[in-house]
JSON list of C-alpha atoms in Angstrom, two decimals:
[
{"chain": "K", "resi": 1, "resn": "MET", "atom": "CA", "xyz": [29.53, 4.32, -23.43]},
{"chain": "K", "resi": 2, "resn": "LEU", "atom": "CA", "xyz": [30.81, 6.49, -26.26]},
{"chain": "K", "resi": 3, "resn": "SER", "atom": "CA", "xyz": [28.71, 6.24, -29.41]},
{"chain": "K", "resi": 4, "resn": "GLY", "atom": "CA", "xyz": [29.36, 7.14, -33.01]},
{"chain": "K", "resi": 5, "resn": "ARG", "atom": "CA", "xyz": [33.08, 6.46, -32.83]},
{"chain": "K", "resi": 6, "resn": "THR", "atom": "CA", "xyz": [35.55, 3.76, -33.77]},
{"chain": "K", "resi": 7, "resn": "PRO", "atom": "CA", "xyz": [38.85, 2.66, -32.21]},
{"chain": "K", "resi": 8, "resn": "ALA", "atom": "CA", "xyz": [41.89, 4.84, -32.86]},
{"chain": "K", "resi": 9, "resn": "PRO", "atom": "CA", "xyz": [44.20, 3.93, -35.78]},
{"chain": "K", "resi": 10, "resn": "ASP", "atom": "CA", "xyz": [46.82, 2.72, -33.29]},
{"chain": "K", "resi": 11, "resn": "ALA", "atom": "CA", "xyz": [44.35, 0.53, -31.37]},
{"chain": "K", "resi": 12, "resn": "THR", "atom": "CA", "xyz": [45.31, -3.06, -30.67]},
{"chain": "K", "resi": 13, "resn": "MET", "atom": "CA", "xyz": [42.60, -5.05, -32.45]},
{"chain": "K", "resi": 14, "resn": "PHE", "atom": "CA", "xyz": [41.62, -8.67, -31.96]},
{"chain": "K", "resi": 15, "resn": "ARG", "atom": "CA", "xyz": [39.20, -9.62, -34.76]},
{"chain": "K", "resi": 16, "resn": "PHE", "atom": "CA", "xyz": [38.09, -12.93, -33.31]},
{"chain": "K", "resi": 17, "resn": "GLY", "atom": "CA", "xyz": [34.91, -12.95, -35.42]},
{"chain": "K", "resi": 18, "resn": "LYS", "atom": "CA", "xyz": [36.85, -13.35, -38.66]},
{"chain": "K", "resi": 19, "resn": "GLN", "atom": "CA", "xyz": [39.22, -15.85, -37.03]},
{"chain": "K", "resi": 20, "resn": "ARG", "atom": "CA", "xyz": [36.29, -17.92, -35.81]},
{"chain": "K", "resi": 21, "resn": "MET", "atom": "CA", "xyz": [34.65, -17.82, -39.24]},
{"chain": "K", "resi": 22, "resn": "ARG", "atom": "CA", "xyz": [37.82, -19.05, -40.94]},
{"chain": "K", "resi": 23, "resn": "ARG", "atom": "CA", "xyz": [38.03, -21.96, -38.52]},
{"chain": "K", "resi": 24, "resn": "THR", "atom": "CA", "xyz": [34.34, -22.90, -38.48]},
{"chain": "K", "resi": 25, "resn": "MET", "atom": "CA", "xyz": [33.16, -22.40, -42.07]},
{"chain": "K", "resi": 26, "resn": "PRO", "atom": "CA", "xyz": [35.06, -25.45, -43.42]},
{"chain": "K", "resi": 27, "resn": "GLY", "atom": "CA", "xyz": [33.21, -27.56, -40.87]},
{"chain": "K", "resi": 28, "resn": "ALA", "atom": "CA", "xyz": [29.88, -26.11, -41.96]},
{"chain": "K", "resi": 29, "resn": "VAL", "atom": "CA", "xyz": [30.67, -26.83, -45.62]},
{"chain": "K", "resi": 30, "resn": "ALA", "atom": "CA", "xyz": [31.72, -30.37, -44.72]},
{"chain": "K", "resi": 31, "resn": "GLY", "atom": "CA", "xyz": [28.48, -30.80, -42.78]},
{"chain": "K", "resi": 32, "resn": "LEU", "atom": "CA", "xyz": [26.43, -29.68, -45.76]},
{"chain": "K", "resi": 33, "resn": "ALA", "atom": "CA", "xyz": [28.31, -32.09, -48.04]},
{"chain": "K", "resi": 34, "resn": "LEU", "atom": "CA", "xyz": [27.62, -34.87, -45.57]},
{"chain": "K", "resi": 35, "resn": "ALA", "atom": "CA", "xyz": [23.94, -33.92, -45.51]},
{"chain": "K", "resi": 36, "resn": "LEU", "atom": "CA", "xyz": [23.76, -34.22, -49.30]},
{"chain": "K", "resi": 37, "resn": "SER", "atom": "CA", "xyz": [25.64, -37.51, -49.43]},
{"chain": "K", "resi": 38, "resn": "MET", "atom": "CA", "xyz": [22.64, -39.76, -48.69]},
{"chain": "K", "resi": 39, "resn": "PRO", "atom": "CA", "xyz": [20.16, -38.14, -51.13]},
{"chain": "K", "resi": 40, "resn": "VAL", "atom": "CA", "xyz": [22.83, -38.19, -53.85]},
{"chain": "K", "resi": 41, "resn": "ALA", "atom": "CA", "xyz": [23.53, -41.88, -53.16]},
{"chain": "K", "resi": 42, "resn": "CYS", "atom": "CA", "xyz": [19.81, -42.62, -53.45]},
{"chain": "K", "resi": 43, "resn": "LEU", "atom": "CA", "xyz": [19.69, -40.91, -56.83]},
{"chain": "K", "resi": 44, "resn": "VAL", "atom": "CA", "xyz": [22.81, -42.64, -58.14]},
{"chain": "K", "resi": 45, "resn": "TYR", "atom": "CA", "xyz": [22.01, -46.14, -56.94]},
{"chain": "K", "resi": 46, "resn": "GLY", "atom": "CA", "xyz": [18.20, -46.02, -57.16]},
{"chain": "K", "resi": 47, "resn": "TYR", "atom": "CA", "xyz": [17.52, -47.03, -53.58]},
{"chain": "K", "resi": 48, "resn": "GLY", "atom": "CA", "xyz": [13.96, -47.80, -52.45]},
{"chain": "K", "resi": 49, "resn": "VAL", "atom": "CA", "xyz": [11.43, -45.77, -50.48]},
{"chain": "K", "resi": 50, "resn": "GLY", "atom": "CA", "xyz": [12.74, -46.86, -47.08]},
{"chain": "K", "resi": 51, "resn": "THR", "atom": "CA", "xyz": [16.23, -45.61, -47.85]},
{"chain": "K", "resi": 52, "resn": "TRP", "atom": "CA", "xyz": [14.82, -42.39, -49.26]},
{"chain": "K", "resi": 53, "resn": "VAL", "atom": "CA", "xyz": [12.95, -41.74, -46.00]},
{"chain": "K", "resi": 54, "resn": "PHE", "atom": "CA", "xyz": [16.18, -42.22, -44.07]},
{"chain": "K", "resi": 55, "resn": "ALA", "atom": "CA", "xyz": [18.04, -40.00, -46.56]},
{"chain": "K", "resi": 56, "resn": "VAL", "atom": "CA", "xyz": [15.53, -37.17, -46.09]},
{"chain": "K", "resi": 57, "resn": "ILE", "atom": "CA", "xyz": [15.81, -37.36, -42.31]},
{"chain": "K", "resi": 58, "resn": "TRP", "atom": "CA", "xyz": [19.61, -37.48, -42.63]},
{"chain": "K", "resi": 59, "resn": "PHE", "atom": "CA", "xyz": [19.58, -34.42, -44.87]},
{"chain": "K", "resi": 60, "resn": "LEU", "atom": "CA", "xyz": [17.31, -32.42, -42.55]},
{"chain": "K", "resi": 61, "resn": "VAL", "atom": "CA", "xyz": [19.35, -33.17, -39.43]},
{"chain": "K", "resi": 62, "resn": "CYS", "atom": "CA", "xyz": [22.84, -32.72, -40.89]},
{"chain": "K", "resi": 63, "resn": "GLY", "atom": "CA", "xyz": [21.75, -29.80, -43.07]},
{"chain": "K", "resi": 64, "resn": "THR", "atom": "CA", "xyz": [20.19, -27.98, -40.13]},
{"chain": "K", "resi": 65, "resn": "VAL", "atom": "CA", "xyz": [23.38, -28.34, -38.08]},
{"chain": "K", "resi": 66, "resn": "ALA", "atom": "CA", "xyz": [25.51, -27.11, -40.99]},
{"chain": "K", "resi": 67, "resn": "VAL", "atom": "CA", "xyz": [23.27, -24.12, -41.69]},
{"chain": "K", "resi": 68, "resn": "PHE", "atom": "CA", "xyz": [23.16, -23.19, -38.00]},
{"chain": "K", "resi": 69, "resn": "MET", "atom": "CA", "xyz": [26.98, -23.31, -37.78]},
{"chain": "K", "resi": 70, "resn": "ALA", "atom": "CA", "xyz": [27.33, -21.14, -40.87]},
{"chain": "K", "resi": 71, "resn": "TRP", "atom": "CA", "xyz": [24.71, -18.64, -39.70]},
{"chain": "K", "resi": 72, "resn": "ALA", "atom": "CA", "xyz": [26.25, -18.32, -36.23]},
{"chain": "K", "resi": 73, "resn": "VAL", "atom": "CA", "xyz": [29.75, -17.52, -37.46]},
{"chain": "K", "resi": 74, "resn": "TRP", "atom": "CA", "xyz": [28.55, -15.31, -40.30]},
{"chain": "K", "resi": 75, "resn": "SER", "atom": "CA", "xyz": [26.38, -13.17, -38.00]},
{"chain": "K", "resi": 76, "resn": "ASP", "atom": "CA", "xyz": [29.39, -12.60, -35.70]},
{"chain": "K", "resi": 77, "resn": "ARG", "atom": "CA", "xyz": [31.97, -12.22, -38.47]},
{"chain": "K", "resi": 78, "resn": "ASP", "atom": "CA", "xyz": [32.75, -8.60, -37.55]},
{"chain": "K", "resi": 79, "resn": "ALA", "atom": "CA", "xyz": [33.15, -9.23, -33.83]},
{"chain": "K", "resi": 80, "resn": "TYR", "atom": "CA", "xyz": [36.26, -7.80, -32.24]},
{"chain": "K", "resi": 81, "resn": "LEU", "atom": "CA", "xyz": [37.80, -6.62, -29.00]},
{"chain": "K", "resi": 82, "resn": "ALA", "atom": "CA", "xyz": [40.09, -3.59, -29.14]},
{"chain": "K", "resi": 83, "resn": "PHE", "atom": "CA", "xyz": [42.14, -1.49, -26.74]},
{"chain": "K", "resi": 84, "resn": "ASP", "atom": "CA", "xyz": [43.26, 2.08, -27.34]},
{"chain": "K", "resi": 85, "resn": "ALA", "atom": "CA", "xyz": [43.94, 5.22, -25.31]},
{"chain": "K", "resi": 86, "resn": "THR", "atom": "CA", "xyz": [40.19, 5.81, -24.96]},
{"chain": "K", "resi": 87, "resn": "GLY", "atom": "CA", "xyz": [39.15, 2.48, -23.52]},
{"chain": "K", "resi": 88, "resn": "VAL", "atom": "CA", "xyz": [37.93, -1.04, -24.21]},
{"chain": "K", "resi": 89, "resn": "TRP", "atom": "CA", "xyz": [36.00, -1.49, -27.44]},
{"chain": "K", "resi": 90, "resn": "TRP", "atom": "CA", "xyz": [33.71, -4.49, -27.82]},
{"chain": "K", "resi": 91, "resn": "TRP", "atom": "CA", "xyz": [31.82, -5.11, -31.03]},
{"chain": "K", "resi": 92, "resn": "ARG", "atom": "CA", "xyz": [29.63, -8.11, -31.75]},
{"chain": "K", "resi": 93, "resn": "ASN", "atom": "CA", "xyz": [27.33, -6.72, -34.42]},
{"chain": "K", "resi": 94, "resn": "LYS", "atom": "CA", "xyz": [25.60, -3.48, -35.40]},
{"chain": "K", "resi": 95, "resn": "THR", "atom": "CA", "xyz": [23.08, -3.77, -32.57]},
{"chain": "K", "resi": 96, "resn": "SER", "atom": "CA", "xyz": [25.40, -5.12, -29.88]},
{"chain": "K", "resi": 97, "resn": "HIS", "atom": "CA", "xyz": [28.51, -3.05, -29.26]},
{"chain": "K", "resi": 98, "resn": "ALA", "atom": "CA", "xyz": [29.99, -0.78, -26.61]},
{"chain": "K", "resi": 99, "resn": "VAL", "atom": "CA", "xyz": [33.07, 1.12, -25.55]},
{"chain": "K", "resi": 100, "resn": "ILE", "atom": "CA", "xyz": [34.00, 1.59, -21.90]},
{"chain": "K", "resi": 101, "resn": "ALA", "atom": "CA", "xyz": [36.40, 4.48, -21.28]},
{"chain": "K", "resi": 102, "resn": "TRP", "atom": "CA", "xyz": [39.43, 3.95, -19.06]},
{"chain": "K", "resi": 103, "resn": "ASP", "atom": "CA", "xyz": [38.56, 7.20, -17.25]},
{"chain": "K", "resi": 104, "resn": "SER", "atom": "CA", "xyz": [35.29, 5.62, -16.10]},
{"chain": "K", "resi": 105, "resn": "LEU", "atom": "CA", "xyz": [37.05, 2.66, -14.47]},
{"chain": "K", "resi": 106, "resn": "ASP", "atom": "CA", "xyz": [38.76, 2.19, -11.11]},
{"chain": "K", "resi": 107, "resn": "ALA", "atom": "CA", "xyz": [40.17, -1.25, -11.76]},
{"chain": "K", "resi": 108, "resn": "VAL", "atom": "CA", "xyz": [40.74, -3.67, -14.65]},
{"chain": "K", "resi": 109, "resn": "GLY", "atom": "CA", "xyz": [42.09, -7.19, -14.57]},
{"chain": "K", "resi": 110, "resn": "LEU", "atom": "CA", "xyz": [41.62, -10.83, -15.49]},
{"chain": "K", "resi": 111, "resn": "PHE", "atom": "CA", "xyz": [39.94, -13.78, -13.87]},
{"chain": "K", "resi": 112, "resn": "TRP", "atom": "CA", "xyz": [40.62, -17.26, -15.19]},
{"chain": "K", "resi": 113, "resn": "CYS", "atom": "CA", "xyz": [40.12, -20.95, -14.52]},
{"chain": "K", "resi": 114, "resn": "PRO", "atom": "CA", "xyz": [41.32, -24.14, -16.25]},
{"chain": "K", "resi": 115, "resn": "GLN", "atom": "CA", "xyz": [39.20, -25.45, -19.09]},
{"chain": "K", "resi": 116, "resn": "GLY", "atom": "CA", "xyz": [37.79, -28.79, -17.97]},
{"chain": "K", "resi": 117, "resn": "THR", "atom": "CA", "xyz": [39.52, -31.18, -15.61]},
{"chain": "K", "resi": 118, "resn": "GLY", "atom": "CA", "xyz": [42.31, -32.36, -17.91]},
{"chain": "K", "resi": 119, "resn": "ASN", "atom": "CA", "xyz": [45.87, -31.07, -18.25]},
{"chain": "K", "resi": 120, "resn": "SER", "atom": "CA", "xyz": [45.44, -29.35, -21.61]},
{"chain": "K", "resi": 121, "resn": "GLY", "atom": "CA", "xyz": [46.74, -26.05, -20.26]},
{"chain": "K", "resi": 122, "resn": "HIS", "atom": "CA", "xyz": [43.86, -24.15, -21.87]},
{"chain": "K", "resi": 123, "resn": "ARG", "atom": "CA", "xyz": [42.10, -21.53, -19.80]},
{"chain": "K", "resi": 124, "resn": "LEU", "atom": "CA", "xyz": [38.74, -19.80, -19.62]},
{"chain": "K", "resi": 125, "resn": "VAL", "atom": "CA", "xyz": [39.43, -16.09, -19.23]},
{"chain": "K", "resi": 126, "resn": "SER", "atom": "CA", "xyz": [37.35, -13.00, -18.52]},
{"chain": "K", "resi": 127, "resn": "LEU", "atom": "CA", "xyz": [38.22, -9.32, -18.55]},
{"chain": "K", "resi": 128, "resn": "GLU", "atom": "CA", "xyz": [36.84, -7.70, -15.39]},
{"chain": "K", "resi": 129, "resn": "LEU", "atom": "CA", "xyz": [35.99, -3.98, -15.61]},
{"chain": "K", "resi": 130, "resn": "CYS", "atom": "CA", "xyz": [35.16, -2.07, -12.43]},
{"chain": "K", "resi": 131, "resn": "PRO", "atom": "CA", "xyz": [33.48, 1.33, -12.95]},
{"chain": "K", "resi": 132, "resn": "THR", "atom": "CA", "xyz": [34.32, 4.23, -10.67]},
{"chain": "K", "resi": 133, "resn": "GLY", "atom": "CA", "xyz": [31.76, 4.50, -7.89]},
{"chain": "K", "resi": 134, "resn": "GLY", "atom": "CA", "xyz": [30.32, 1.07, -8.63]},
{"chain": "K", "resi": 135, "resn": "VAL", "atom": "CA", "xyz": [27.70, 0.15, -11.18]},
{"chain": "K", "resi": 136, "resn": "GLN", "atom": "CA", "xyz": [23.95, -0.06, -10.96]},
{"chain": "K", "resi": 137, "resn": "GLU", "atom": "CA", "xyz": [21.79, -2.08, -13.31]},
{"chain": "K", "resi": 138, "resn": "PRO", "atom": "CA", "xyz": [22.92, -0.58, -16.63]},
{"chain": "K", "resi": 139, "resn": "GLN", "atom": "CA", "xyz": [20.29, 1.26, -18.61]},
{"chain": "K", "resi": 140, "resn": "ASP", "atom": "CA", "xyz": [22.34, 1.07, -21.79]},
{"chain": "K", "resi": 141, "resn": "PRO", "atom": "CA", "xyz": [21.23, -2.13, -23.61]},
{"chain": "K", "resi": 142, "resn": "ALA", "atom": "CA", "xyz": [24.75, -2.50, -25.02]},
{"chain": "K", "resi": 143, "resn": "LEU", "atom": "CA", "xyz": [26.25, -2.74, -21.54]},
{"chain": "K", "resi": 144, "resn": "ALA", "atom": "CA", "xyz": [23.49, -4.88, -20.03]},
{"chain": "K", "resi": 145, "resn": "PRO", "atom": "CA", "xyz": [24.94, -8.21, -21.30]},
{"chain": "K", "resi": 146, "resn": "LEU", "atom": "CA", "xyz": [28.27, -7.35, -19.63]},
{"chain": "K", "resi": 147, "resn": "PHE", "atom": "CA", "xyz": [26.86, -6.60, -16.18]},
{"chain": "K", "resi": 148, "resn": "ILE", "atom": "CA", "xyz": [27.35, -9.18, -13.45]},
{"chain": "K", "resi": 149, "resn": "GLU", "atom": "CA", "xyz": [26.85, -9.32, -9.71]},
{"chain": "K", "resi": 150, "resn": "GLU", "atom": "CA", "xyz": [29.16, -11.90, -8.17]},
{"chain": "K", "resi": 151, "resn": "GLN", "atom": "CA", "xyz": [31.43, -12.04, -5.16]},
{"chain": "K", "resi": 152, "resn": "SER", "atom": "CA", "xyz": [34.88, -11.23, -6.53]},
{"chain": "K", "resi": 153, "resn": "GLY", "atom": "CA", "xyz": [37.04, -12.52, -3.72]},
{"chain": "K", "resi": 154, "resn": "VAL", "atom": "CA", "xyz": [39.73, -9.99, -4.68]},
{"chain": "K", "resi": 155, "resn": "ALA", "atom": "CA", "xyz": [40.47, -6.84, -2.69]},
{"chain": "K", "resi": 156, "resn": "GLY", "atom": "CA", "xyz": [39.50, -3.71, -4.57]},
{"chain": "K", "resi": 157, "resn": "VAL", "atom": "CA", "xyz": [37.28, -5.56, -7.05]},
{"chain": "K", "resi": 158, "resn": "PRO", "atom": "CA", "xyz": [33.57, -4.86, -6.39]},
{"chain": "K", "resi": 159, "resn": "ASP", "atom": "CA", "xyz": [30.94, -7.52, -6.73]},
{"chain": "K", "resi": 160, "resn": "ARG", "atom": "CA", "xyz": [28.93, -5.45, -9.23]},
{"chain": "K", "resi": 161, "resn": "ARG", "atom": "CA", "xyz": [30.99, -4.89, -12.37]},
{"chain": "K", "resi": 162, "resn": "TYR", "atom": "CA", "xyz": [31.28, -5.57, -16.09]},
{"chain": "K", "resi": 163, "resn": "ARG", "atom": "CA", "xyz": [32.67, -8.82, -17.43]},
{"chain": "K", "resi": 164, "resn": "ILE", "atom": "CA", "xyz": [33.79, -9.65, -20.96]},
{"chain": "K", "resi": 165, "resn": "GLY", "atom": "CA", "xyz": [34.17, -13.41, -21.22]},
{"chain": "K", "resi": 166, "resn": "LEU", "atom": "CA", "xyz": [36.64, -14.45, -23.89]},
{"chain": "K", "resi": 167, "resn": "PRO", "atom": "CA", "xyz": [35.80, -17.55, -25.96]},
{"chain": "K", "resi": 168, "resn": "VAL", "atom": "CA", "xyz": [38.33, -20.33, -25.52]},
{"chain": "K", "resi": 169, "resn": "PHE", "atom": "CA", "xyz": [39.55, -20.14, -29.11]},
{"chain": "K", "resi": 170, "resn": "VAL", "atom": "CA", "xyz": [40.39, -16.42, -28.61]},
{"chain": "K", "resi": 171, "resn": "ILE", "atom": "CA", "xyz": [42.90, -17.22, -25.88]},
{"chain": "K", "resi": 172, "resn": "ARG", "atom": "CA", "xyz": [44.25, -20.19, -27.82]},
{"chain": "K", "resi": 173, "resn": "HIS", "atom": "CA", "xyz": [44.82, -18.08, -30.90]},
{"chain": "K", "resi": 174, "resn": "TYR", "atom": "CA", "xyz": [45.92, -14.72, -29.49]},
{"chain": "K", "resi": 175, "resn": "GLY", "atom": "CA", "xyz": [47.45, -15.99, -26.23]},
{"chain": "K", "resi": 176, "resn": "GLY", "atom": "CA", "xyz": [49.39, -13.51, -24.18]},
{"chain": "K", "resi": 177, "resn": "ALA", "atom": "CA", "xyz": [49.15, -10.75, -26.80]},
{"chain": "K", "resi": 178, "resn": "LEU", "atom": "CA", "xyz": [45.58, -9.94, -25.81]},
{"chain": "K", "resi": 179, "resn": "ILE", "atom": "CA", "xyz": [46.36, -10.04, -22.10]},
{"chain": "K", "resi": 180, "resn": "GLU", "atom": "CA", "xyz": [49.40, -7.82, -22.57]},
{"chain": "K", "resi": 181, "resn": "ALA", "atom": "CA", "xyz": [47.39, -5.32, -24.62]},
{"chain": "K", "resi": 182, "resn": "ALA", "atom": "CA", "xyz": [44.77, -5.03, -21.88]},
{"chain": "K", "resi": 183, "resn": "ARG", "atom": "CA", "xyz": [47.39, -4.77, -19.12]},
{"chain": "K", "resi": 184, "resn": "SER", "atom": "CA", "xyz": [49.46, -2.11, -20.87]},
{"chain": "K", "resi": 185, "resn": "ARG", "atom": "CA", "xyz": [46.48, 0.06, -21.79]},
{"chain": "K", "resi": 186, "resn": "ALA", "atom": "CA", "xyz": [44.88, -0.19, -18.35]},
{"chain": "K", "resi": 187, "resn": "ALA", "atom": "CA", "xyz": [48.18, 0.95, -16.78]},
{"chain": "K", "resi": 188, "resn": "HIS", "atom": "CA", "xyz": [47.78, 1.81, -13.06]},
{"chain": "K", "resi": 189, "resn": "ARG", "atom": "CA", "xyz": [44.24, 0.39, -13.03]},
{"chain": "K", "resi": 190, "resn": "TRP", "atom": "CA", "xyz": [45.48, -3.17, -13.61]},
{"chain": "K", "resi": 191, "resn": "PHE", "atom": "CA", "xyz": [44.83, -5.44, -10.61]},
{"chain": "K", "resi": 192, "resn": "GLY", "atom": "CA", "xyz": [46.44, -8.52, -12.14]},
{"chain": "K", "resi": 193, "resn": "GLU", "atom": "CA", "xyz": [45.34, -12.05, -13.01]},
{"chain": "K", "resi": 194, "resn": "HIS", "atom": "CA", "xyz": [43.48, -14.18, -10.48]},
{"chain": "K", "resi": 195, "resn": "GLU", "atom": "CA", "xyz": [42.45, -17.81, -10.64]},
{"chain": "K", "resi": 196, "resn": "ARG", "atom": "CA", "xyz": [38.82, -18.51, -9.89]},
{"chain": "K", "resi": 197, "resn": "PRO", "atom": "CA", "xyz": [36.93, -21.75, -9.17]},
{"chain": "K", "resi": 198, "resn": "ALA", "atom": "CA", "xyz": [36.04, -23.87, -12.19]},
{"chain": "K", "resi": 199, "resn": "GLY", "atom": "CA", "xyz": [32.66, -22.91, -13.58]},
{"chain": "K", "resi": 200, "resn": "TYR", "atom": "CA", "xyz": [32.80, -19.26, -12.54]},
{"chain": "K", "resi": 201, "resn": "LEU", "atom": "CA", "xyz": [32.47, -18.18, -16.19]},
{"chain": "K", "resi": 202, "resn": "ARG", "atom": "CA", "xyz": [28.97, -18.84, -17.53]},
{"chain": "K", "resi": 203, "resn": "ALA", "atom": "CA", "xyz": [28.09, -19.41, -21.16]},
{"chain": "K", "resi": 204, "resn": "GLN", "atom": "CA", "xyz": [26.04, -16.19, -21.18]},
{"chain": "K", "resi": 205, "resn": "ASP", "atom": "CA", "xyz": [29.14, -14.24, -20.12]},
{"chain": "K", "resi": 206, "resn": "LEU", "atom": "CA", "xyz": [31.00, -15.07, -23.33]},
{"chain": "K", "resi": 207, "resn": "ILE", "atom": "CA", "xyz": [31.07, -12.32, -25.91]},
{"chain": "K", "resi": 208, "resn": "SER", "atom": "CA", "xyz": [30.73, -14.74, -28.80]}
]
């Protein structure tokens, strides 16, 4: 990991935190308005105690969901994935970020599987990063969430490696641009895209 630096000015940046916030915040605001609807109705129409009890429960449940949605997207608002001549830059927040240099990697590529069992065409995708000489349990707390040990099933891809799981909305929004940026920057290290069995990507592997 390289600390105290930022991506180069010509880095290809994917600010999925801001994109997610723009898409989710309206839902959080709508949820809060819905939470307030019952208490406001009780005030306007003078409903009895029984309705007020229901209104309070309604407000607590809907309000909690709305606040949780808003807090989750706000805390990750600066999250991004970037590629430059140095390496892969991953930033979630001030205490969870890392950069993995290309020179420290033997192989880079993508694993993917269909999202669900339908025919939506959407995919779950992960960026697989294979350090030179293999990887032990990382001591760096920033890299620890990216470490996995899983049979790769692909020649030249070790079982112990780093994985950056891309949230579904990232692939839907940025599509092939993100994949092309990773492929072009990785150059001769790129091992391609490989389909994996459904369920290979765990929720804890996602970067956001």
